[in-house]
Coordinates of C-alpha atoms in Angstrom, one line a residue:
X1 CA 25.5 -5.9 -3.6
X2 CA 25.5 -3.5 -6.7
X3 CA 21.8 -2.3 -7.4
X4 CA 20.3 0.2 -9.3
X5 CA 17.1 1.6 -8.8
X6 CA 14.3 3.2 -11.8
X7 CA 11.8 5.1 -10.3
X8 CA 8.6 5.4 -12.7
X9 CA 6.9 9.7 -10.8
X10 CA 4.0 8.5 -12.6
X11 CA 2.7 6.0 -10.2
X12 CA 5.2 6.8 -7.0
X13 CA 4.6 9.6 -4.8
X14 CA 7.3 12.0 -4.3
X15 CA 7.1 11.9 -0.6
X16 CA 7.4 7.9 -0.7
X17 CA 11.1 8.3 -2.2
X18 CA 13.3 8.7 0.8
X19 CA 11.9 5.8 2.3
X20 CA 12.8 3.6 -0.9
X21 CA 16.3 4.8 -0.4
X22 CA 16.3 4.1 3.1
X23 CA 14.8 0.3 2.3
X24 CA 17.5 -0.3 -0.4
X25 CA 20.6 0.8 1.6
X26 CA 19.4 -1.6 4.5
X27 CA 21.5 -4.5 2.1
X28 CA 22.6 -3.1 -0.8
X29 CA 24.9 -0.1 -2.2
X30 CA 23.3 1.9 -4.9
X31 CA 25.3 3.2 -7.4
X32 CA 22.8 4.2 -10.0
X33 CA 19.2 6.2 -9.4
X34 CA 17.3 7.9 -12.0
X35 CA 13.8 9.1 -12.1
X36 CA 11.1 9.4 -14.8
X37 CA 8.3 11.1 -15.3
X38 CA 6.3 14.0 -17.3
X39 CA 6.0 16.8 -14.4
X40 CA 9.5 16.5 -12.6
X41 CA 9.6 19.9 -10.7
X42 CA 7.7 18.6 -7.5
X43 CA 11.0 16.2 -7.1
X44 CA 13.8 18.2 -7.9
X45 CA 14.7 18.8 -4.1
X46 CA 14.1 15.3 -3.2
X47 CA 16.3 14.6 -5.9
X48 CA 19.0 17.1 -5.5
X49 CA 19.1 16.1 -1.8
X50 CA 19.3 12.0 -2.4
X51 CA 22.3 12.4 -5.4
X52 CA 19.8 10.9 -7.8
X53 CA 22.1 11.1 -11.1
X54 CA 19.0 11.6 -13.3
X55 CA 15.7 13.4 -12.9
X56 CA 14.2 13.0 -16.4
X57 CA 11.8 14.9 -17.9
X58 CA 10.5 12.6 -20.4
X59 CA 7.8 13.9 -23.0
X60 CA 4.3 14.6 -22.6
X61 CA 2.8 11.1 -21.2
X62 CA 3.2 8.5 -18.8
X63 CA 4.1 6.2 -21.9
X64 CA 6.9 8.4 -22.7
X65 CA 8.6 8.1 -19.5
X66 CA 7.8 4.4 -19.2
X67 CA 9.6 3.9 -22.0
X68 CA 12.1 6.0 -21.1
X69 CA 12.3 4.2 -18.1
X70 CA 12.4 0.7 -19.5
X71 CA 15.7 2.0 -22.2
X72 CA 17.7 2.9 -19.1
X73 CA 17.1 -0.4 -17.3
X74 CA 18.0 -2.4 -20.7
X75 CA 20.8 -0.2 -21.6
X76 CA 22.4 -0.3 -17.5
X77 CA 21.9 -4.1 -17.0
X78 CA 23.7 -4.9 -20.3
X79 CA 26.4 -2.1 -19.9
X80 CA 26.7 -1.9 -16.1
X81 CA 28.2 -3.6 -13.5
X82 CA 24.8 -3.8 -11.3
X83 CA 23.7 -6.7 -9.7
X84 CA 20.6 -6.1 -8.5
X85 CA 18.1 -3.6 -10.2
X86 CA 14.8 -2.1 -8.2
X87 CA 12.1 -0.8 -10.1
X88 CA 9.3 1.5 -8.0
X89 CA 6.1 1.5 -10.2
X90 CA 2.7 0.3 -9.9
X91 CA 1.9 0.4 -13.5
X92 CA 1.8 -2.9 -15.3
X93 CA 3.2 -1.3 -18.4
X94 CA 6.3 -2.5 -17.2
X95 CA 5.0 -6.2 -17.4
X96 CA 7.0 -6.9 -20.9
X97 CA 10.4 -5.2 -19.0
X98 CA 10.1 -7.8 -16.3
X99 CA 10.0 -10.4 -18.3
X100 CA 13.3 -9.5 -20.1
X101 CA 14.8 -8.9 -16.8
X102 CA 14.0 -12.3 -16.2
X103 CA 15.0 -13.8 -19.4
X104 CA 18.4 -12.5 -18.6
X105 CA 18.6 -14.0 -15.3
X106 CA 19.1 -10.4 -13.4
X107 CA 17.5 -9.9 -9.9
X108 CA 14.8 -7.3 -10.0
X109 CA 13.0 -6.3 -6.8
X110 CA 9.5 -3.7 -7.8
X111 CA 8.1 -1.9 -5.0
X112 CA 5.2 -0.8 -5.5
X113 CA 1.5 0.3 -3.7
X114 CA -0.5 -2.1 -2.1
X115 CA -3.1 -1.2 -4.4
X116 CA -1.2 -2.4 -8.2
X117 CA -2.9 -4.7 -9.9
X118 CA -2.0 -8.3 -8.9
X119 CA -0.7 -9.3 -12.3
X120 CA 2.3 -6.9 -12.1
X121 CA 2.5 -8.6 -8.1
X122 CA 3.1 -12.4 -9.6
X123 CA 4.5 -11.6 -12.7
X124 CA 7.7 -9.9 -10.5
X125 CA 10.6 -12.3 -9.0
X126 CA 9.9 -10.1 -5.4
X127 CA 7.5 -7.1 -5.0
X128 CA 7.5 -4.9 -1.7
X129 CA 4.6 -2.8 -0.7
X130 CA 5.5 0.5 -0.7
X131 CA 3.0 1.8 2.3
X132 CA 4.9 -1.2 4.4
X133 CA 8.4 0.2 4.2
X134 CA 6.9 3.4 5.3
X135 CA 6.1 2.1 8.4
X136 CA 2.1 1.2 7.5
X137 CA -0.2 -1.6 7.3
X138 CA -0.1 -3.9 4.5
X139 CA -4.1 -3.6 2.7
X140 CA -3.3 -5.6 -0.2
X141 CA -4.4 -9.6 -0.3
X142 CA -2.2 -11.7 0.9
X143 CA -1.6 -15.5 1.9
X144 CA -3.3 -15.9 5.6
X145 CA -0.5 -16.3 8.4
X146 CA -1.9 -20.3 8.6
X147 CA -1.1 -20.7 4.5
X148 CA 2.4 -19.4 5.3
X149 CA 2.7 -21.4 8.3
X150 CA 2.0 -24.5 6.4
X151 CA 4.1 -23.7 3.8
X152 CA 7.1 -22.9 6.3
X153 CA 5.8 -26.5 7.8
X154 CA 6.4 -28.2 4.9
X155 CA 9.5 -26.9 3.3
X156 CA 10.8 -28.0 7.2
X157 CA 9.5 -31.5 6.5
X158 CA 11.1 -31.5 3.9
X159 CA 14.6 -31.1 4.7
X160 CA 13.8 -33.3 7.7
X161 CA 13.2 -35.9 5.7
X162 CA 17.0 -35.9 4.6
X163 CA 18.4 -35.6 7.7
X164 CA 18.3 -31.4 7.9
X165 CA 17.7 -28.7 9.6
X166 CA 16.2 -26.2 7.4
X167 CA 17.9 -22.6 7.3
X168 CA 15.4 -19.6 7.8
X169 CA 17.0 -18.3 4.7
X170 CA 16.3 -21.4 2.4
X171 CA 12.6 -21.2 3.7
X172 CA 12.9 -17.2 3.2
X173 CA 13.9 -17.9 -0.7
X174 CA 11.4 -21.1 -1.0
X175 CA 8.4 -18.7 0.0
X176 CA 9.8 -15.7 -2.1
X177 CA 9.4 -18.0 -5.1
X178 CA 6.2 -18.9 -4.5
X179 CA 4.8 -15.6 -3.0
X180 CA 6.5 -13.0 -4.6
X181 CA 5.2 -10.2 -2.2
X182 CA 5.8 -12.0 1.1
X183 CA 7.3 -9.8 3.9
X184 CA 7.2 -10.7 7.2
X185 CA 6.4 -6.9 8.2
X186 CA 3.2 -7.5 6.0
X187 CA 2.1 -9.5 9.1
X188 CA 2.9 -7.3 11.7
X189 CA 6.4 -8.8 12.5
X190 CA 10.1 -7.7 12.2
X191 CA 11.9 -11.2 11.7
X192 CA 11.0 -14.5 10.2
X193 CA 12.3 -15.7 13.4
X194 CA 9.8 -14.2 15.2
X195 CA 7.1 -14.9 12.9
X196 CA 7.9 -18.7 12.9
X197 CA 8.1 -18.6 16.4
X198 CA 4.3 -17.3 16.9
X199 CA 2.5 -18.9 14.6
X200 CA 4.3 -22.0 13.2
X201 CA 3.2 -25.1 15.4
X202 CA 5.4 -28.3 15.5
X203 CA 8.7 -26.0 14.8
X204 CA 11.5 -24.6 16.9
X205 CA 13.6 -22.2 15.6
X206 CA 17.7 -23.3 16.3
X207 CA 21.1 -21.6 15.7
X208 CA 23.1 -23.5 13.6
X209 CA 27.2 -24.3 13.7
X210 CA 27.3 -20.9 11.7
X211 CA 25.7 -18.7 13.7
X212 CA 22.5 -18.4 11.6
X213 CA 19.6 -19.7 12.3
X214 CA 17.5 -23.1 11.7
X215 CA 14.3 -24.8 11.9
X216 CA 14.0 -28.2 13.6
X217 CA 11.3 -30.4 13.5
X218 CA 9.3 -30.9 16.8
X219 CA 7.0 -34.0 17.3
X220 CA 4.0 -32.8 19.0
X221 CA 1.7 -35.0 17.9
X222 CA 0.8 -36.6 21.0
X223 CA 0.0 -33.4 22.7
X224 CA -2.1 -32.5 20.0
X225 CA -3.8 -36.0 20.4
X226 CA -4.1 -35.8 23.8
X227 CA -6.1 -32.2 23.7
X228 CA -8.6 -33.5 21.0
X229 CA -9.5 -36.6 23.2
X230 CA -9.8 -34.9 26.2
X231 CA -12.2 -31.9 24.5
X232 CA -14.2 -34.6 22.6
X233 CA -14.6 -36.5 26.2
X234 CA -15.8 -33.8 27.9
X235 CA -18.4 -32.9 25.6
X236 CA -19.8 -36.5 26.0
X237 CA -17.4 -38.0 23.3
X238 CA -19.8 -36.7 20.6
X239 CA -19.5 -33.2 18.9
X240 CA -21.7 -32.4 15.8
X241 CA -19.2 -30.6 13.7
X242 CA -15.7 -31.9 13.3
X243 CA -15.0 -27.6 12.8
X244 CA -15.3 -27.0 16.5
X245 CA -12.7 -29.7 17.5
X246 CA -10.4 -27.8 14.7
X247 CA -10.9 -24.3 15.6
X248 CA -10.3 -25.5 19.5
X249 CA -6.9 -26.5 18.4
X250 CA -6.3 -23.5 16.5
X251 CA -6.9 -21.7 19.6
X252 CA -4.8 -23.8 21.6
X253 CA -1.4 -24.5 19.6
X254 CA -0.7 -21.1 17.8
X255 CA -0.4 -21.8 13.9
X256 CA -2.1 -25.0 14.0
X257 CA -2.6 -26.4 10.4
X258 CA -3.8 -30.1 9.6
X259 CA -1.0 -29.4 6.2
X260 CA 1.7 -29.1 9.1
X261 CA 0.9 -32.9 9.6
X262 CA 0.5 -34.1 6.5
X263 CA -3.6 -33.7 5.6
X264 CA -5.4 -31.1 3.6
X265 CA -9.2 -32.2 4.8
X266 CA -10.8 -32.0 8.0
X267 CA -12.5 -35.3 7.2
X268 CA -8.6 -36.9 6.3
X269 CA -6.9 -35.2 10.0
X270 CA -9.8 -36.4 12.0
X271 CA -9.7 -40.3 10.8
X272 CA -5.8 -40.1 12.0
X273 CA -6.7 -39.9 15.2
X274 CA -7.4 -43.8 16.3
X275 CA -9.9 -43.2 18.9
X276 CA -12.6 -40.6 16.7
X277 CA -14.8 -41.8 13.7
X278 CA -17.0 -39.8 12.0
X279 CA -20.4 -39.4 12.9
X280 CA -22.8 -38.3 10.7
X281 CA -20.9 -37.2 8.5
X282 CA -19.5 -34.3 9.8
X283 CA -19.4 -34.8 13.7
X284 CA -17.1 -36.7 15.8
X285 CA -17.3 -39.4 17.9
X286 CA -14.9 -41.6 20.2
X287 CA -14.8 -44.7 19.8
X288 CA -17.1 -47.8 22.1
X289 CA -13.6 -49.4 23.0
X290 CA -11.8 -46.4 24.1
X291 CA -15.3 -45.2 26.1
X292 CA -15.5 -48.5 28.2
X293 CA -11.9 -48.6 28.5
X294 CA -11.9 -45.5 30.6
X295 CA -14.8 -46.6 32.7
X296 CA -13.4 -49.6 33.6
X297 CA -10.4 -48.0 34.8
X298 CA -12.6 -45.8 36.8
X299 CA -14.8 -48.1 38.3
X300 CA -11.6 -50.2 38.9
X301 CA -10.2 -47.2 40.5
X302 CA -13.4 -46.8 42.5
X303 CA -13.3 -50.0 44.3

């Protein structure tokens, strides 16, 4: 793909630049790169050594060059033949750009530090963290892995629900939309693959007719019914806090979330099971019948 990429020196440190090359070139071929800021000399050599067509020297602010910046970007997605544009800048000036961008239906990726304000984060159509693509650790706040999970659980439902397996690159785009800055490598992990594979419960990841690469629906119910009774008997088919039962299958099934089956309370999951009800409000217990069921069997068993 065609992209171009804007780079604001005001907020992006000279150093960082080769390594936003290196990210861009992984999938797309860029054919336009200019820079903008108010000191440029510190980046002349990274820009004489990375072909970077400008290296603008743009008044005596960062508003100058911002505004510089945002012309270019206008004047190269109307005139140009670029379909994808990148944008490295953690200043939120560019807010009012983005939302052009957006109007006119053109792809913009932003990467920016971990530390930009979150409104420039959610207000972009994808934003990468700049200290991640360098090979660091991701500081900003982001979903938890089990939010993520669920929501890779239930855009699978989904599509299993009409007879499909869902691709890893529809479920890639569905949580794009709704996180902007997701990244697997924010988590620690190279592939979505791999990252479903760990931490997604009641999932398998497939390869399709293609070659690429599914998600299939696994019913695992029962063995997660069959844990919670057995932990709930041997604690003398009473806990006090419905929380330990949930944290012990946390521990057990990797990526455990009550949303991957369908319930967003503790209180809602735990009734689903037909041998628990809730004891005092908050605890668990088996049921009477199930109770004298088993000791029947082992008093049968017994004699």
């Amino acid at each position: 793909m065609r992209a171009a990429l804007y780079i604001d020196c005001g907020s992006i440190k000279a150093e960082d630049i080769p390594y936003i090359y290196e990210e861009i070139r992984k999938t797309d071929d860029l054919v336009i790169s200019k820079m903008f800021g108010v000191e440029m000399k510190d980046i002349a050599e990274i820009a004489e050594r990375l072909r970077i067509q400008n290296n603008m020297h743009c008044g005596d602010d960062q508003t100058s060059a911002l505004v510089a910046l945002a012309v270019e970007v206008m004047a190269d997605a109307v005139g140009e033949d670029v379909q994808k544009i990148y944008i490295a800048t953690g200043d939120l000036a560019v807010l009012p750009l983005l939302d052009k961008l957006k109007l006119m239906r053109t792809s913009v990726v932003v990467i920016g530090p971990c530390g930009a304000d979150r409104a420039l984060i959610d207000n972009s159509e994808k934003y990468t963290y700049l200290e991640v693509i360098n090979g660091g650790e991701c500081t900003a706040e982001i979903p938890s892995v089990d939010e993520i999970a669920g929501r890779i659980y239930s855009v699978s439902s989904y599509y299993n629900g009409m007879g499909e397996d869902v691709k890893l690159e529809q479920v890639y785009k569905s949580l794009i939309r709704r996180y902007p800055d997701f990244d697997v490598r924010n988590y620690g992990y190279t592939h979505l693959s791999t990252f479903v594979k760990k931490n997604v419960s009641g999932v398998q990841v497939v390869n399709d007719d293609c070659g690429g690469s599914c998600i299939k629906i696994v019913d695992d119910r029962k063995n997660i019914d069959d844990f919670a009774y057995e932990y709930v008997a041997g604690r003398g088919y009473t806990i006090d806090d419905m929380a330990e039962l949930i944290d012990a299958l946390r521990e057990k099934f990797p990526g455990f979330a009550m949303e991957n089956y369908g319930y967003h309370t503790d209180y809602g999951f735990i009734l689903s099971f037909s041998r628990f009800q809730i004891w005092e409000n908050k605890g668990i217990k088996m049921k009477r019948s199930f109770k004298l069921s088993s000791r029947s069997d082992e008093e049968t068993e017994e004699s």
